[in-house]
Amino acid sequence: MKRLYYVLPAAAMLILSACGGGKYAATEKVYKKKAKEFSGVYKEAPVTGQLEKIATPDKEWIASINFGIRKPNYVMIHHTAQDSLGQTVKTFHSVKAGVSSHYVIGRNGKVVQMVNDLYRGHHAGAGRWGNDTDLNSSSIGIELDNNGTTDPWPAAQVDALVALLQYLKDTYKIPQANFIGHMDYAPTRKNDPSRFPWKVLADKGFGYWYDDYLEAPPVGFDPRLALRVIGYDVKNLDAAIKAFKIHYIQKNTNTATLEEQDLKILYSIFKKYL
């Protein structure tokens, strides 16, 4: 009887979960409702809801047989700047906050998926990378549970991130260059993820890192052009330099000055994008 006493609560929990009585039942219901609405848009054929909005009298729907679903082409990494994974989940359930990411990874390595890979998450916001000004529409957002100031990056968390990135890269054929940080895309607004071990990722094929042997840039080397080629928005050059330093230099990141060593690092990264 004692053994049964411990089994029954677990069984009851499973039944409650199956019946929609779990901790996140309310938000799961909202997710399913929105997913159902989106699926209705995708299933419409003929797509009269779009064709009818074109202001011309002569129009017709003729279906092609060659099409597919859109897929992500970038991964953007963030830190949460919050105190726990649970707090971040709560934030991503807030209609007022209006933000989300596809995945959140806890300090202990727990991976929580919150948005289907093929849906548009609300994690990037305003910014620019290369010629793309809407990375929400073309990227996977990954939030790492870290307060952004003093928290270390536990091995379990980084290992879980690497496993997730490998899945994303293999599944969606994401190029090595297209694994970036939030600060890269939005240098005037963001500094995350800060103090992050980018070299660990680059060594495994997720993003680039500079060479061990650094060459001096040639005469006439233009840092603005180099940053632009890499992908940075250089309209605010100081912000772009600071973002580059947060990613690659990781010291003196509050200044927009590029020292001799910094220029060598910039030149090394620049050559990888040619």
Coordinates of C-alpha atoms in Angstrom, one line a residue:
M1 CA 0.0 0.0 0.0
K2 CA 2.9 2.3 0.7
R3 CA 4.2 1.9 -2.8
L4 CA 0.8 2.7 -4.3
Y5 CA 0.6 5.9 -2.2
Y6 CA 3.6 7.2 -4.1
V7 CA 2.5 6.1 -7.5
L8 CA -1.0 7.5 -7.5
P9 CA 0.0 11.2 -7.3
A10 CA 2.3 10.8 -10.3
A11 CA -0.5 9.1 -12.3
A12 CA -2.9 11.8 -11.3
M13 CA -0.4 14.4 -12.5
L14 CA -0.2 12.6 -15.9
I15 CA -4.0 12.5 -16.2
L16 CA -4.3 16.2 -15.3
S17 CA -1.6 17.1 -17.9
A18 CA -3.4 15.1 -20.6
C19 CA -6.7 16.8 -19.8
G20 CA -5.1 20.2 -20.2
G21 CA -4.9 20.9 -16.5
G22 CA -1.1 21.5 -16.4
K23 CA 0.7 24.6 -15.2
Y24 CA 0.7 26.1 -18.7
A25 CA -2.7 24.9 -19.9
A26 CA -4.0 28.5 -20.5
T27 CA -1.0 29.6 -22.6
E28 CA -1.0 26.2 -24.5
K29 CA -4.6 26.9 -25.4
V30 CA -3.7 30.3 -26.8
Y31 CA -0.8 28.8 -28.8
K32 CA -3.0 26.1 -30.3
K33 CA -5.7 28.7 -31.2
K34 CA -3.2 30.9 -33.0
A35 CA -1.6 28.0 -34.8
K36 CA -5.0 26.9 -36.0
E37 CA -5.7 30.3 -37.4
F38 CA -2.3 30.4 -39.2
S39 CA -2.9 26.9 -40.6
G40 CA -6.2 28.2 -42.1
V41 CA -4.3 30.9 -44.0
Y42 CA -1.8 28.3 -45.3
K43 CA -4.5 25.9 -46.4
E44 CA -6.5 28.4 -48.4
A45 CA -6.6 27.4 -52.0
P46 CA -7.5 29.2 -54.2
V47 CA -5.9 32.0 -52.2
T48 CA -8.8 34.4 -52.7
G49 CA -8.0 36.3 -49.5
Q50 CA -4.9 37.7 -51.1
L51 CA -5.9 37.9 -54.8
E52 CA -9.0 39.9 -54.0
K53 CA -6.9 42.7 -52.5
I54 CA -5.1 43.4 -55.8
A55 CA -6.8 46.4 -57.3
T56 CA -7.2 45.2 -60.9
P57 CA -10.3 43.7 -62.5
D58 CA -8.5 41.0 -64.6
K59 CA -7.1 38.4 -62.2
E60 CA -7.2 34.7 -61.8
W61 CA -5.8 32.0 -59.5
I62 CA -3.9 29.2 -61.2
A63 CA -2.0 27.0 -58.7
S64 CA 1.6 26.0 -59.2
I65 CA 2.8 22.6 -58.2
N66 CA 6.3 23.9 -57.2
F67 CA 6.4 25.5 -53.7
G68 CA 7.5 24.8 -50.1
I69 CA 7.5 26.3 -46.7
R70 CA 9.7 29.1 -45.7
K71 CA 12.7 28.2 -43.6
P72 CA 15.0 30.0 -41.2
N73 CA 18.4 31.2 -42.6
Y74 CA 19.9 32.8 -39.4
V75 CA 20.2 32.0 -35.8
M76 CA 20.3 34.9 -33.3
I77 CA 21.6 34.4 -29.8
H78 CA 20.5 36.5 -26.8
H79 CA 20.9 36.6 -23.1
T80 CA 17.7 37.0 -21.1
A81 CA 19.0 39.7 -18.6
Q82 CA 16.5 38.0 -16.1
D83 CA 16.9 36.0 -13.0
S84 CA 15.7 32.6 -14.0
L85 CA 14.3 30.5 -16.9
G86 CA 10.9 30.6 -15.2
Q87 CA 10.9 34.4 -15.2
T88 CA 11.7 34.4 -18.9
V89 CA 8.9 31.9 -19.7
K90 CA 6.6 34.2 -17.8
T91 CA 7.8 37.2 -19.9
F92 CA 7.2 35.3 -23.1
H93 CA 3.6 34.6 -21.9
S94 CA 2.9 38.3 -21.5
V95 CA 0.8 39.9 -24.1
K96 CA 1.9 43.3 -22.9
A97 CA 5.6 42.5 -23.4
G98 CA 4.9 41.0 -26.9
V99 CA 8.2 39.2 -27.1
S100 CA 9.2 35.6 -27.6
S101 CA 12.0 33.4 -28.8
H102 CA 11.9 30.0 -30.3
Y103 CA 14.1 28.5 -27.6
V104 CA 15.2 29.3 -24.0
I105 CA 18.2 27.4 -22.5
G106 CA 18.5 27.3 -18.7
R107 CA 21.7 27.5 -16.7
N108 CA 21.5 23.7 -16.1
G109 CA 21.2 23.0 -19.9
K110 CA 17.5 22.5 -20.0
V111 CA 16.2 23.4 -23.5
V112 CA 12.7 24.8 -23.6
Q113 CA 11.1 25.3 -27.1
M114 CA 8.4 28.0 -27.1
V115 CA 7.7 28.7 -30.8
N116 CA 7.7 26.3 -33.8
D117 CA 10.9 26.8 -35.8
L118 CA 8.8 27.7 -38.9
Y119 CA 6.9 30.5 -37.1
R120 CA 8.0 34.1 -36.8
G121 CA 9.2 34.8 -33.3
H122 CA 9.4 38.3 -31.8
H123 CA 13.0 38.4 -30.6
A124 CA 15.0 40.5 -33.0
G125 CA 13.2 43.8 -33.2
A126 CA 14.5 46.7 -35.2
G127 CA 17.9 46.4 -36.6
R128 CA 19.9 45.5 -39.7
W129 CA 22.3 42.7 -40.7
G130 CA 23.7 43.0 -44.2
N131 CA 20.7 44.0 -46.3
D132 CA 18.2 42.3 -44.0
T133 CA 16.1 44.6 -41.8
D134 CA 13.6 42.0 -40.6
L135 CA 15.5 39.1 -39.0
N136 CA 12.4 38.1 -37.1
S137 CA 11.1 36.7 -40.4
S138 CA 14.3 34.8 -41.3
S139 CA 15.9 33.7 -38.0
I140 CA 15.6 31.4 -35.0
G141 CA 15.9 33.2 -31.7
I142 CA 17.6 31.5 -28.8
E143 CA 17.6 33.1 -25.3
L144 CA 20.2 32.0 -22.8
D145 CA 19.3 32.3 -19.1
N146 CA 21.9 34.7 -17.9
N147 CA 21.6 38.0 -16.1
G148 CA 23.9 39.7 -18.6
T149 CA 26.3 41.1 -16.0
T150 CA 27.9 38.7 -13.5
D151 CA 26.5 35.2 -14.5
P152 CA 29.1 32.7 -15.8
W153 CA 28.3 30.5 -18.8
P154 CA 28.0 27.0 -17.4
A155 CA 29.4 24.2 -19.5
A156 CA 26.0 22.4 -19.4
Q157 CA 24.3 25.5 -20.9
V158 CA 26.9 25.9 -23.6
D159 CA 26.8 22.1 -24.4
A160 CA 23.0 22.3 -24.8
L161 CA 23.3 25.3 -27.0
V162 CA 25.8 23.5 -29.3
A163 CA 23.5 20.5 -29.6
L164 CA 20.6 22.8 -30.5
L165 CA 22.7 24.7 -33.0
Q166 CA 23.8 21.5 -34.7
Y167 CA 20.2 20.4 -35.1
L168 CA 19.3 23.8 -36.6
K169 CA 22.3 23.9 -38.9
D170 CA 21.7 20.4 -40.2
T171 CA 18.0 20.8 -40.6
Y172 CA 17.8 24.1 -42.3
K173 CA 21.3 24.2 -43.9
I174 CA 22.2 27.5 -42.2
P175 CA 25.5 28.9 -43.3
Q176 CA 28.3 29.2 -40.8
A177 CA 28.4 33.0 -41.1
N178 CA 24.7 33.3 -40.2
F179 CA 25.1 32.6 -36.4
I180 CA 25.1 36.0 -34.8
G181 CA 24.3 37.9 -31.6
H182 CA 21.6 40.3 -30.9
M183 CA 24.1 43.1 -30.5
D184 CA 25.4 42.4 -34.0
Y185 CA 22.0 43.0 -35.5
A186 CA 20.9 45.9 -33.2
P187 CA 24.1 47.7 -32.1
T188 CA 22.5 50.9 -31.1
R189 CA 20.1 49.1 -28.7
K190 CA 21.6 45.8 -27.5
N191 CA 24.7 44.3 -25.9
D192 CA 23.7 40.7 -25.7
P193 CA 25.0 38.1 -25.3
S194 CA 27.8 39.8 -23.4
R195 CA 31.0 38.0 -22.2
F196 CA 29.9 35.1 -24.3
P197 CA 32.3 32.2 -25.5
W198 CA 31.8 32.8 -29.2
K199 CA 35.1 30.9 -30.0
V200 CA 33.6 27.7 -28.6
L201 CA 30.8 28.0 -31.1
A202 CA 33.0 29.1 -34.0
D203 CA 35.3 26.1 -33.5
K204 CA 32.3 23.9 -34.1
G205 CA 31.1 25.7 -37.2
F206 CA 28.7 28.2 -35.8
G207 CA 29.9 31.7 -36.7
Y208 CA 33.5 32.8 -37.3
W209 CA 36.4 33.6 -35.0
Y210 CA 39.7 35.2 -35.8
D211 CA 42.9 33.3 -36.7
D212 CA 45.6 32.5 -34.1
Y213 CA 48.1 34.3 -36.3
L214 CA 47.0 37.8 -37.0
E215 CA 48.2 39.8 -39.9
A216 CA 48.5 43.6 -39.9
P217 CA 45.9 45.1 -42.1
P218 CA 47.2 46.5 -45.5
V219 CA 47.7 50.2 -46.0
G220 CA 44.4 51.8 -46.7
F221 CA 42.4 49.2 -44.8
D222 CA 39.0 50.8 -44.0
P223 CA 37.3 49.6 -40.8
R224 CA 33.9 51.0 -41.8
L225 CA 34.0 49.0 -45.1
A226 CA 35.2 45.9 -43.2
L227 CA 32.4 46.1 -40.7
R228 CA 29.8 46.6 -43.5
V229 CA 31.1 43.6 -45.4
I230 CA 30.8 41.4 -42.3
G231 CA 27.2 42.6 -41.9
Y232 CA 27.1 45.4 -39.4
D233 CA 25.0 48.5 -39.9
V234 CA 27.6 51.3 -40.0
K235 CA 25.2 54.3 -40.1
N236 CA 26.2 54.7 -36.5
L237 CA 29.9 53.7 -36.8
D238 CA 30.6 54.0 -33.1
A239 CA 27.8 51.6 -32.2
A240 CA 28.9 49.1 -34.8
I241 CA 32.5 49.2 -33.5
K242 CA 31.2 48.6 -29.9
A243 CA 29.1 45.7 -31.0
F244 CA 32.0 44.2 -32.9
K245 CA 34.1 44.6 -29.7
I246 CA 31.5 42.9 -27.6
H247 CA 31.5 40.0 -29.9
Y248 CA 35.2 39.6 -30.7
I249 CA 37.4 41.7 -28.4
Q250 CA 35.4 41.5 -25.1
K251 CA 37.3 44.3 -23.4
N252 CA 37.0 48.1 -23.4
T253 CA 33.6 47.6 -25.0
N254 CA 32.3 51.0 -23.9
T255 CA 34.7 52.8 -26.3
A256 CA 34.5 53.0 -30.1
T257 CA 38.3 53.0 -30.4
L258 CA 40.0 50.2 -32.4
E259 CA 43.5 49.6 -31.1
E260 CA 46.2 48.0 -33.3
Q261 CA 45.3 44.5 -32.1
D262 CA 41.6 45.2 -32.6
L263 CA 42.3 46.2 -36.2
K264 CA 44.2 42.9 -36.8
I265 CA 41.2 41.0 -35.4
L266 CA 38.8 42.9 -37.6
Y267 CA 40.9 42.3 -40.6
S268 CA 41.0 38.5 -39.8
I269 CA 37.2 38.4 -39.5
F270 CA 36.7 40.6 -42.6
K271 CA 38.7 38.1 -44.8
K272 CA 36.4 35.3 -43.9
Y273 CA 33.5 37.1 -45.5
L274 CA 35.2 37.8 -48.9

